[in-house]
mmCIF file of C-alpha atoms in Angstrom:
data_model
loop_
_atom_site.group_PDB
_atom_site.id
_atom_site.type_symbol
_atom_site.label_atom_id
_atom_site.label_comp_id
_atom_site.label_asym_id
_atom_site.label_seq_id
_atom_site.Cartn_x
_atom_site.Cartn_y
_atom_site.Cartn_z
ATOM 1 C CA MET A 1 27.950 25.795 48.284
ATOM 2 C CA THR A 2 29.123 27.142 45.008
ATOM 3 C CA ASP A 3 27.980 26.069 41.645
ATOM 4 C CA LEU A 4 30.650 23.977 39.768
ATOM 5 C CA LYS A 5 30.556 22.802 36.279
ATOM 6 C CA PHE A 6 32.227 19.589 35.186
ATOM 7 C CA THR A 7 34.320 21.670 32.633
ATOM 8 C CA ASP A 8 35.595 23.829 35.499
ATOM 9 C CA LEU A 9 37.202 20.898 37.309
ATOM 10 C CA VAL A 10 40.681 21.411 35.915
ATOM 11 C CA GLU A 11 42.557 21.345 39.125
ATOM 12 C CA PRO A 12 41.999 18.465 41.687
ATOM 13 C CA VAL A 13 40.683 19.565 45.071
ATOM 14 C CA ALA A 14 39.852 17.533 48.062
ATOM 15 C CA VAL A 15 36.800 15.303 47.491
ATOM 16 C CA ASP A 16 35.288 16.328 50.776
ATOM 17 C CA GLN A 17 34.968 19.937 49.534
ATOM 18 C CA LYS A 18 31.364 19.337 48.360
ATOM 19 C CA THR A 19 30.090 21.556 45.505
ATOM 20 C CA ALA A 20 26.735 21.459 43.646
ATOM 21 C CA LEU A 21 27.694 19.287 40.686
ATOM 22 C CA ARG A 22 24.620 18.606 38.530
ATOM 23 C CA VAL A 23 24.282 14.844 38.340
ATOM 24 C CA THR A 24 21.671 12.831 36.469
ATOM 25 C CA VAL A 25 21.064 9.155 36.764
ATOM 26 C CA LEU A 26 19.394 7.460 33.768
ATOM 27 C CA GLY A 27 17.424 4.463 35.036
ATOM 28 C CA GLY A 28 15.260 3.986 38.094
ATOM 29 C CA GLY A 29 16.328 0.449 39.114
ATOM 30 C CA SER A 30 17.875 -0.416 42.413
ATOM 31 C CA PHE A 31 21.515 0.528 41.747
ATOM 32 C CA GLY A 32 20.616 3.581 39.702
ATOM 33 C CA THR A 33 18.436 4.796 42.582
ATOM 34 C CA ALA A 34 21.124 4.068 45.121
ATOM 35 C CA MET A 35 23.707 6.181 43.217
ATOM 36 C CA ALA A 36 21.195 9.020 42.754
ATOM 37 C CA ASN A 37 20.378 8.957 46.492
ATOM 38 C CA LEU A 38 24.147 9.001 47.398
ATOM 39 C CA ALA A 39 24.853 11.945 45.052
ATOM 40 C CA THR A 40 21.918 13.876 46.612
ATOM 41 C CA ARG A 41 23.218 13.146 50.068
ATOM 42 C CA ASN A 42 26.596 14.439 48.984
ATOM 43 C CA GLY A 43 25.034 17.743 48.106
ATOM 44 C CA CYS A 44 24.806 17.282 44.285
ATOM 45 C CA ASP A 45 21.896 18.722 42.372
ATOM 46 C CA THR A 46 20.604 15.354 41.428
ATOM 47 C CA MET A 47 17.876 14.055 39.046
ATOM 48 C CA ILE A 48 16.870 10.505 38.311
ATOM 49 C CA TRP A 49 15.282 9.808 34.917
ATOM 50 C CA ILE A 50 12.570 7.165 34.881
ATOM 51 C CA ARG A 51 10.458 6.299 31.703
ATOM 52 C CA ASP A 52 7.274 5.963 33.744
ATOM 53 C CA GLN A 53 5.843 9.365 34.755
ATOM 54 C CA SER A 54 3.591 7.775 37.459
ATOM 55 C CA MET A 55 6.529 6.106 39.094
ATOM 56 C CA ALA A 56 8.511 9.367 38.903
ATOM 57 C CA ASP A 57 5.624 11.223 40.519
ATOM 58 C CA GLU A 58 5.355 8.618 43.263
ATOM 59 C CA ILE A 59 9.092 8.910 44.066
ATOM 60 C CA ASN A 60 8.740 12.691 44.270
ATOM 61 C CA HIS A 61 5.689 12.497 46.533
ATOM 62 C CA THR A 62 6.718 9.657 48.848
ATOM 63 C CA HIS A 63 10.527 9.586 48.512
ATOM 64 C CA ILE A 64 10.364 5.813 48.076
ATOM 65 C CA ASN A 65 11.190 3.711 45.036
ATOM 66 C CA GLN A 66 8.322 1.351 45.714
ATOM 67 C CA ARG A 67 9.195 -1.158 42.901
ATOM 68 C CA TYR A 68 12.920 -1.639 43.628
ATOM 69 C CA LEU A 69 13.805 -0.317 47.070
ATOM 70 C CA PRO A 70 10.418 -0.295 49.022
ATOM 71 C CA ASP A 71 12.014 -0.390 52.361
ATOM 72 C CA PHE A 72 14.119 2.673 52.125
ATOM 73 C CA ASN A 73 13.388 6.367 52.454
ATOM 74 C CA LEU A 74 15.268 8.473 49.777
ATOM 75 C CA GLU A 75 16.774 11.860 50.130
ATOM 76 C CA ALA A 76 14.075 14.569 49.913
ATOM 77 C CA GLY A 77 16.260 16.550 47.428
ATOM 78 C CA LEU A 78 16.309 13.805 44.839
ATOM 79 C CA LYS A 79 14.095 14.770 41.908
ATOM 80 C CA ALA A 80 12.618 12.117 39.567
ATOM 81 C CA VAL A 81 11.755 13.114 35.975
ATOM 82 C CA SER A 82 10.425 11.342 32.949
ATOM 83 C CA ASP A 83 11.538 14.061 30.451
ATOM 84 C CA LEU A 84 14.793 12.875 28.976
ATOM 85 C CA GLU A 85 15.841 16.271 27.600
ATOM 86 C CA LEU A 86 15.187 17.851 30.987
ATOM 87 C CA ALA A 87 17.228 15.147 32.681
ATOM 88 C CA VAL A 88 20.231 15.397 30.399
ATOM 89 C CA ARG A 89 20.624 18.927 29.111
ATOM 90 C CA ASP A 90 22.995 21.332 30.918
ATOM 91 C CA ARG A 91 24.101 18.696 33.473
ATOM 92 C CA ASP A 92 27.679 17.843 34.538
ATOM 93 C CA ILE A 93 27.675 14.070 34.904
ATOM 94 C CA ILE A 94 25.312 11.538 33.376
ATOM 95 C CA LEU A 95 25.341 8.132 35.129
ATOM 96 C CA VAL A 96 23.665 5.567 32.925
ATOM 97 C CA ALA A 97 22.089 2.680 34.754
ATOM 98 C CA ILE A 98 20.107 1.157 31.817
ATOM 99 C CA PRO A 99 19.942 -2.574 31.091
ATOM 100 C CA SER A 100 22.392 -3.602 28.392
ATOM 101 C CA HIS A 101 19.599 -4.479 25.866
ATOM 102 C CA SER A 102 18.313 -0.863 26.027
ATOM 103 C CA PHE A 103 21.603 0.959 26.652
ATOM 104 C CA ARG A 104 22.309 1.956 23.064
ATOM 105 C CA GLU A 105 18.817 3.124 22.414
ATOM 106 C CA VAL A 106 18.968 5.483 25.364
ATOM 107 C CA ILE A 107 22.512 6.767 24.420
ATOM 108 C CA LYS A 108 21.148 7.554 20.972
ATOM 109 C CA GLN A 109 18.150 9.355 22.460
ATOM 110 C CA ILE A 110 20.294 11.673 24.640
ATOM 111 C CA SER A 111 22.853 12.437 21.870
ATOM 112 C CA PRO A 112 21.059 15.770 20.768
ATOM 113 C CA PHE A 113 21.243 17.015 24.346
ATOM 114 C CA ILE A 114 24.964 16.307 25.124
ATOM 115 C CA SER A 115 27.560 19.126 25.063
ATOM 116 C CA ALA A 116 30.292 18.822 27.690
ATOM 117 C CA GLN A 117 28.724 16.328 30.053
ATOM 118 C CA ALA A 118 30.690 13.286 31.209
ATOM 119 C CA VAL A 119 28.829 10.026 30.560
ATOM 120 C CA ILE A 120 29.525 7.171 32.963
ATOM 121 C CA SER A 121 28.190 3.653 32.513
ATOM 122 C CA LEU A 122 26.889 1.852 35.669
ATOM 123 C CA THR A 123 25.696 -1.152 33.666
ATOM 124 C CA LYS A 124 27.490 -4.478 34.109
ATOM 125 C CA GLY A 125 26.681 -6.245 30.932
ATOM 126 C CA ILE A 126 27.427 -6.875 27.224
ATOM 127 C CA GLU A 127 25.229 -5.966 24.411
ATOM 128 C CA ALA A 128 23.543 -8.912 22.673
ATOM 129 C CA ASN A 129 24.933 -10.032 19.245
ATOM 130 C CA SER A 130 27.441 -7.157 18.860
ATOM 131 C CA PHE A 131 29.517 -8.181 21.910
ATOM 132 C CA SER A 132 29.852 -4.425 22.621
ATOM 133 C CA PHE A 133 30.567 -3.285 26.179
ATOM 134 C CA MET A 134 28.817 -0.170 27.439
ATOM 135 C CA SER A 135 31.963 2.022 27.114
ATOM 136 C CA GLU A 136 32.176 1.031 23.541
ATOM 137 C CA ILE A 137 28.506 2.004 22.891
ATOM 138 C CA ILE A 138 29.223 5.347 24.474
ATOM 139 C CA ARG A 139 32.363 5.898 22.300
ATOM 140 C CA ASN A 140 30.413 4.814 19.174
ATOM 141 C CA GLU A 141 27.365 6.913 19.666
ATOM 142 C CA LEU A 142 28.966 9.913 21.483
ATOM 143 C CA PRO A 143 32.495 9.970 20.066
ATOM 144 C CA GLU A 144 33.528 13.370 21.528
ATOM 145 C CA VAL A 145 32.203 12.885 25.022
ATOM 146 C CA PRO A 146 34.423 12.193 28.033
ATOM 147 C CA TYR A 147 33.342 8.858 29.547
ATOM 148 C CA GLY A 148 34.041 6.172 32.097
ATOM 149 C CA VAL A 149 32.623 3.131 33.873
ATOM 150 C CA LEU A 150 31.713 2.530 37.529
ATOM 151 C CA SER A 151 31.921 -0.968 38.940
ATOM 152 C CA GLY A 152 32.482 -2.795 42.130
ATOM 153 C CA PRO A 153 30.922 -4.920 44.917
ATOM 154 C CA ASN A 154 27.911 -2.641 45.086
ATOM 155 C CA LEU A 155 24.763 -4.299 46.254
ATOM 156 C CA ALA A 156 22.204 -1.481 46.180
ATOM 157 C CA LYS A 157 20.274 -2.229 49.322
ATOM 158 C CA GLU A 158 23.449 -2.143 51.418
ATOM 159 C CA ILE A 159 24.483 1.173 49.954
ATOM 160 C CA VAL A 160 21.099 2.823 50.602
ATOM 161 C CA ALA A 161 21.215 1.348 54.130
ATOM 162 C CA GLY A 162 24.419 3.172 54.768
ATOM 163 C CA MET A 163 26.755 0.095 55.069
ATOM 164 C CA PRO A 164 30.430 0.925 54.221
ATOM 165 C CA SER A 165 31.102 0.149 50.516
ATOM 166 C CA GLY A 166 33.637 0.877 47.781
ATOM 167 C CA THR A 167 33.558 1.098 44.007
ATOM 168 C CA VAL A 168 35.923 1.922 41.116
ATOM 169 C CA ILE A 169 35.664 4.661 38.560
ATOM 170 C CA ALA A 170 37.654 3.862 35.480
ATOM 171 C CA SER A 171 38.450 6.343 32.806
ATOM 172 C CA ASP A 172 41.273 7.485 30.602
ATOM 173 C CA SER A 173 40.542 10.941 31.825
ATOM 174 C CA GLU A 174 41.754 12.113 35.278
ATOM 175 C CA LEU A 175 39.160 14.828 35.154
ATOM 176 C CA VAL A 176 36.337 12.288 34.771
ATOM 177 C CA ARG A 177 37.641 10.137 37.612
ATOM 178 C CA TYR A 178 37.995 13.124 39.865
ATOM 179 C CA ALA A 179 34.467 14.436 39.042
ATOM 180 C CA VAL A 180 32.828 11.127 39.843
ATOM 181 C CA GLN A 181 34.793 10.769 42.995
ATOM 182 C CA HIS A 182 33.659 14.282 43.892
ATOM 183 C CA ALA A 183 29.997 13.428 43.276
ATOM 184 C CA LEU A 184 29.859 10.039 44.965
ATOM 185 C CA HIS A 185 32.688 9.694 47.540
ATOM 186 C CA SER A 186 31.556 9.874 51.124
ATOM 187 C CA ALA A 187 32.400 8.627 54.591
ATOM 188 C CA LEU A 188 30.571 5.312 53.884
ATOM 189 C CA PHE A 189 31.118 5.068 50.154
ATOM 190 C CA ARG A 190 34.738 5.113 48.938
ATOM 191 C CA VAL A 191 35.375 5.657 45.228
ATOM 192 C CA PHE A 192 38.813 4.366 43.941
ATOM 193 C CA GLY A 193 40.263 5.315 40.580
ATOM 194 C CA SER A 194 41.539 3.245 37.666
ATOM 195 C CA ASP A 195 42.590 3.839 34.032
ATOM 196 C CA ASP A 196 41.936 0.241 32.975
ATOM 197 C CA VAL A 197 38.392 0.814 31.577
ATOM 198 C CA HIS A 198 38.282 -2.493 29.769
ATOM 199 C CA GLY A 199 39.424 -4.482 32.812
ATOM 200 C CA VAL A 200 37.046 -2.872 35.179
ATOM 201 C CA GLU A 201 34.132 -3.202 32.788
ATOM 202 C CA LEU A 202 34.997 -6.896 32.122
ATOM 203 C CA GLY A 203 35.105 -7.633 35.851
ATOM 204 C CA GLY A 204 31.649 -6.204 36.367
ATOM 205 C CA ALA A 205 30.154 -8.136 33.446
ATOM 206 C CA LEU A 206 31.931 -11.477 33.798
ATOM 207 C CA LYS A 207 31.293 -11.969 37.521
ATOM 208 C CA ASN A 208 27.497 -12.235 36.736
ATOM 209 C CA ILE A 209 28.219 -15.578 35.093
ATOM 210 C CA TYR A 210 29.790 -17.037 38.160
ATOM 211 C CA ALA A 211 27.041 -15.664 40.477
ATOM 212 C CA ILE A 212 24.544 -17.775 38.544
ATOM 213 C CA ALA A 213 26.927 -20.779 38.943
ATOM 214 C CA MET A 214 27.132 -20.228 42.664
ATOM 215 C CA GLY A 215 23.424 -19.794 43.101
ATOM 216 C CA MET A 216 22.840 -23.091 41.359
ATOM 217 C CA ALA A 217 25.581 -24.794 43.406
ATOM 218 C CA VAL A 218 24.155 -23.566 46.722
ATOM 219 C CA ALA A 219 20.685 -24.890 45.770
ATOM 220 C CA HIS A 220 22.423 -28.219 45.646
ATOM 221 C CA ASN A 221 23.909 -27.798 49.158
ATOM 222 C CA ILE A 222 27.548 -27.678 48.258
ATOM 223 C CA GLY A 223 30.249 -27.108 50.952
ATOM 224 C CA GLU A 224 32.564 -24.224 51.793
ATOM 225 C CA ASN A 225 35.518 -25.982 50.001
ATOM 226 C CA THR A 226 33.497 -26.098 46.796
ATOM 227 C CA LYS A 227 32.362 -22.467 47.091
ATOM 228 C CA SER A 228 36.029 -21.371 47.485
ATOM 229 C CA MET A 229 36.997 -23.420 44.436
ATOM 230 C CA ILE A 230 34.221 -21.888 42.334
ATOM 231 C CA ILE A 231 35.323 -18.374 43.216
ATOM 232 C CA THR A 232 38.982 -18.884 42.661
ATOM 233 C CA ARG A 233 38.514 -20.823 39.386
ATOM 234 C CA ALA A 234 36.070 -18.229 38.313
ATOM 235 C CA LEU A 235 38.653 -15.535 38.879
ATOM 236 C CA ALA A 236 41.202 -17.467 36.815
ATOM 237 C CA GLU A 237 38.597 -17.847 34.021
ATOM 238 C CA MET A 238 37.716 -14.099 34.155
ATOM 239 C CA SER A 239 41.202 -12.952 33.976
ATOM 240 C CA ARG A 240 42.162 -15.381 31.137
ATOM 241 C CA PHE A 241 39.421 -14.044 28.997
ATOM 242 C CA ALA A 242 39.994 -10.409 29.984
ATOM 243 C CA VAL A 243 43.702 -10.460 29.240
ATOM 244 C CA LYS A 244 43.008 -11.933 25.826
ATOM 245 C CA LEU A 245 40.904 -8.756 25.283
ATOM 246 C CA GLY A 246 43.664 -6.477 26.402
ATOM 247 C CA ALA A 247 42.843 -5.919 30.099
ATOM 248 C CA ASN A 248 45.530 -5.662 32.841
ATOM 249 C CA PRO A 249 45.356 -8.872 34.996
ATOM 250 C CA LEU A 250 46.138 -6.955 38.053
ATOM 251 C CA THR A 251 42.800 -5.096 37.815
ATOM 252 C CA PHE A 252 41.192 -8.409 38.807
ATOM 253 C CA LEU A 253 42.853 -8.295 42.213
ATOM 254 C CA GLY A 254 40.852 -5.122 43.101
ATOM 255 C CA LEU A 255 37.274 -4.194 43.925
ATOM 256 C CA SER A 256 36.006 -4.572 40.409
ATOM 257 C CA GLY A 257 37.487 -8.031 40.034
ATOM 258 C CA VAL A 258 37.790 -10.315 43.068
ATOM 259 C CA GLY A 259 35.798 -7.817 45.244
ATOM 260 C CA ASP A 260 32.749 -7.809 42.982
ATOM 261 C CA LEU A 261 33.015 -11.564 42.350
ATOM 262 C CA PHE A 262 33.058 -12.340 46.027
ATOM 263 C CA ALA A 263 30.155 -10.070 46.888
ATOM 264 C CA THR A 264 27.922 -11.258 44.029
ATOM 265 C CA CYS A 265 28.737 -14.909 44.551
ATOM 266 C CA ASN A 266 27.958 -14.829 48.239
ATOM 267 C CA SER A 267 24.920 -12.682 48.582
ATOM 268 C CA PRO A 268 21.291 -13.641 48.215
ATOM 269 C CA LEU A 269 20.707 -9.978 47.328
ATOM 270 C CA SER A 270 22.466 -10.572 43.966
ATOM 271 C CA ARG A 271 19.970 -10.854 41.083
ATOM 272 C CA ASN A 272 22.201 -13.308 39.236
ATOM 273 C CA TYR A 273 22.708 -15.418 42.377
ATOM 274 C CA GLN A 274 18.911 -15.520 42.801
ATOM 275 C CA ILE A 275 18.480 -16.644 39.128
ATOM 276 C CA GLY A 276 21.075 -19.375 39.661
ATOM 277 C CA TYR A 277 19.510 -20.453 42.886
ATOM 278 C CA ALA A 278 16.004 -20.664 41.226
ATOM 279 C CA LEU A 279 17.500 -22.774 38.323
ATOM 280 C CA GLY A 280 19.214 -25.046 40.807
ATOM 281 C CA SER A 281 15.962 -25.498 42.621
ATOM 282 C CA GLY A 282 14.304 -26.800 39.485
ATOM 283 C CA LYS A 283 12.727 -23.736 37.988
ATOM 284 C CA THR A 284 12.855 -23.114 34.224
ATOM 285 C CA LEU A 285 14.731 -20.067 33.002
ATOM 286 C CA ASP A 286 11.411 -18.298 32.142
ATOM 287 C CA GLU A 287 10.084 -19.088 35.659
ATOM 288 C CA ALA A 288 13.241 -17.863 37.331
ATOM 289 C CA VAL A 289 13.372 -14.598 35.328
ATOM 290 C CA LYS A 290 9.645 -13.990 35.929
ATOM 291 C CA ALA A 291 10.003 -14.556 39.717
ATOM 292 C CA LEU A 292 12.971 -12.216 39.871
ATOM 293 C CA GLY A 293 11.050 -9.339 38.272
ATOM 294 C CA GLN A 294 14.316 -7.507 37.327
ATOM 295 C CA THR A 295 17.065 -7.889 34.728
ATOM 296 C CA ALA A 296 19.775 -10.446 35.387
ATOM 297 C CA GLU A 297 22.587 -9.498 33.093
ATOM 298 C CA GLY A 298 24.363 -12.890 33.588
ATOM 299 C CA ILE A 299 22.024 -14.855 31.333
ATOM 300 C CA ASN A 300 22.889 -12.864 28.237
ATOM 301 C CA THR A 301 26.554 -12.605 29.264
ATOM 302 C CA ILE A 302 26.814 -16.383 29.331
ATOM 303 C CA VAL A 303 25.692 -16.551 25.801
ATOM 304 C CA GLN A 304 27.866 -13.687 24.607
ATOM 305 C CA VAL A 305 31.084 -14.698 26.408
ATOM 306 C CA ARG A 306 30.822 -18.354 25.481
ATOM 307 C CA THR A 307 30.665 -17.452 21.802
ATOM 308 C CA ARG A 308 33.499 -14.955 22.056
ATOM 309 C CA ALA A 309 35.622 -17.288 24.127
ATOM 310 C CA GLN A 310 35.314 -20.038 21.366
ATOM 311 C CA GLU A 311 36.335 -17.506 18.669
ATOM 312 C CA LEU A 312 39.445 -16.536 20.798
ATOM 313 C CA ASP A 313 40.167 -20.068 21.900
ATOM 314 C CA VAL A 314 39.948 -19.191 25.588
ATOM 315 C CA TYR A 315 39.526 -22.021 28.017
ATOM 316 C CA MET A 316 36.323 -21.244 30.015
ATOM 317 C CA PRO A 317 34.929 -24.604 31.411
ATOM 318 C CA ILE A 318 32.525 -23.035 33.963
ATOM 319 C CA THR A 319 30.976 -20.728 31.345
ATOM 320 C CA ASN A 320 30.603 -23.585 28.932
ATOM 321 C CA ALA A 321 29.057 -25.946 31.447
ATOM 322 C CA LEU A 322 26.535 -23.167 32.541
ATOM 323 C CA TYR A 323 25.544 -22.661 28.934
ATOM 324 C CA GLU A 324 24.942 -26.529 28.509
ATOM 325 C CA VAL A 325 22.870 -26.733 31.779
ATOM 326 C CA ILE A 326 20.735 -23.644 31.087
ATOM 327 C CA PHE A 327 20.233 -23.861 27.281
ATOM 328 C CA GLU A 328 20.869 -27.427 26.369
ATOM 329 C CA GLY A 329 19.278 -29.389 29.260
ATOM 330 C CA ALA A 330 22.488 -30.838 30.662
ATOM 331 C CA PRO A 331 22.481 -31.924 34.407
ATOM 332 C CA PRO A 332 23.839 -29.386 36.912
ATOM 333 C CA LEU A 333 26.448 -31.993 37.763
ATOM 334 C CA ASN A 334 28.232 -30.805 34.646
ATOM 335 C CA ILE A 335 29.328 -27.613 36.374
ATOM 336 C CA ALA A 336 30.971 -29.626 39.147
ATOM 337 C CA LEU A 337 32.641 -31.864 36.522
ATOM 338 C CA ALA A 338 33.943 -28.762 34.687
ATOM 339 C CA LEU A 339 35.727 -27.608 37.883
ATOM 340 C CA MET A 340 37.357 -30.958 38.410
ATOM 341 C CA LYS A 341 38.739 -31.820 35.001
ATOM 342 C CA ASN A 342 42.187 -30.749 33.581
ATOM 343 C CA GLY A 343 43.926 -30.770 36.959
ATOM 344 C CA HIS A 344 47.330 -29.984 35.638
ATOM 345 C CA ARG A 345 46.619 -26.359 35.145
ATOM 346 C CA SER A 346 48.384 -23.570 37.041
ATOM 347 C CA ASP A 347 46.741 -22.545 40.254
ATOM 348 C CA VAL A 348 47.311 -18.805 39.677
ATOM 349 C CA GLU A 349 46.971 -17.527 36.105
ATOM 350 C CA PHE A 350 50.149 -16.114 34.434
ATOM 351 C CA VAL A 351 52.433 -17.309 37.296
ATOM 352 C CA LEU A 352 53.751 -20.479 35.560
ATOM 353 C CA PRO A 353 54.310 -19.303 31.971
ATOM 354 C CA HIS A 354 55.053 -22.850 30.621
ATOM 355 C CA HIS A 355 51.986 -24.439 32.173
ATOM 356 C CA GLN A 356 48.616 -24.603 30.671
ATOM 357 C CA VAL A 357 46.696 -21.654 31.892
#
């Protein structure tokens, strides 16, 4: 293998020509670990940054992320570190898998060590209070840095287990898209490209809302017809909101839209589905979050999106009903009622321009 810097990737070459890109993943959760493991397997010089030195030492010694992926052996070449400067300085690609509430803090911390690295968000969430997406935080805090977002139906345990999966890298830069494909694309993990950063990022964030709704609904033993309606009306609701914010509605027909929505709404592996199921089973929000033991971005996303939708006058009945159930003590039946009212709407968004959409 030859050494290859991100800034040297000026001419596209076949993604199966593996070279030693220097990749760092910030965040030792399940998805960050899965991406770090994949990059290592692809021949990249890969580090994963974890705040806890003892956890980093354990991963280096046992090659297992005992907290998040205890049932999987990681690649021996993956190096875990707790020194942020060591993790970031002189690397090619920085993949940021930090929960939304800590994302800006970490981006600020790495700022002194950033030169020509590309910074890619893996976080599917919205910053509380500011309604900032992770790409916006990167632009604000690192204005000269090439950036992108990675999103798709990517359940970490399935990826680490080697099940065929796909994702989307969205960036305005063809060079960034190519570099991430070069680092992560493999026979079992396909990386598609997009230039609709906002649409891909919105798909990843918004689907968490509906995974919570689906988890709650399944706890109440709904049927397949109802599940199908939740998913399709969720897709309509997502695209209405996203287009209002400037996204391309066609993006939601891809992996980062309907693909991620379907996977997250139909898998007990989904953290947000698990939160919804716990709430639907009678647990309080605090009990559900404590039992999960991980961040479920959808709870914050419900609050942020509901507020923004009201400001923009976007019709989002599922999101509104979820907010009322979780935060105002309304009965779960309200979610079903939200699906059933206003039946004269168009089935597919933007197809009947003179109908209510």
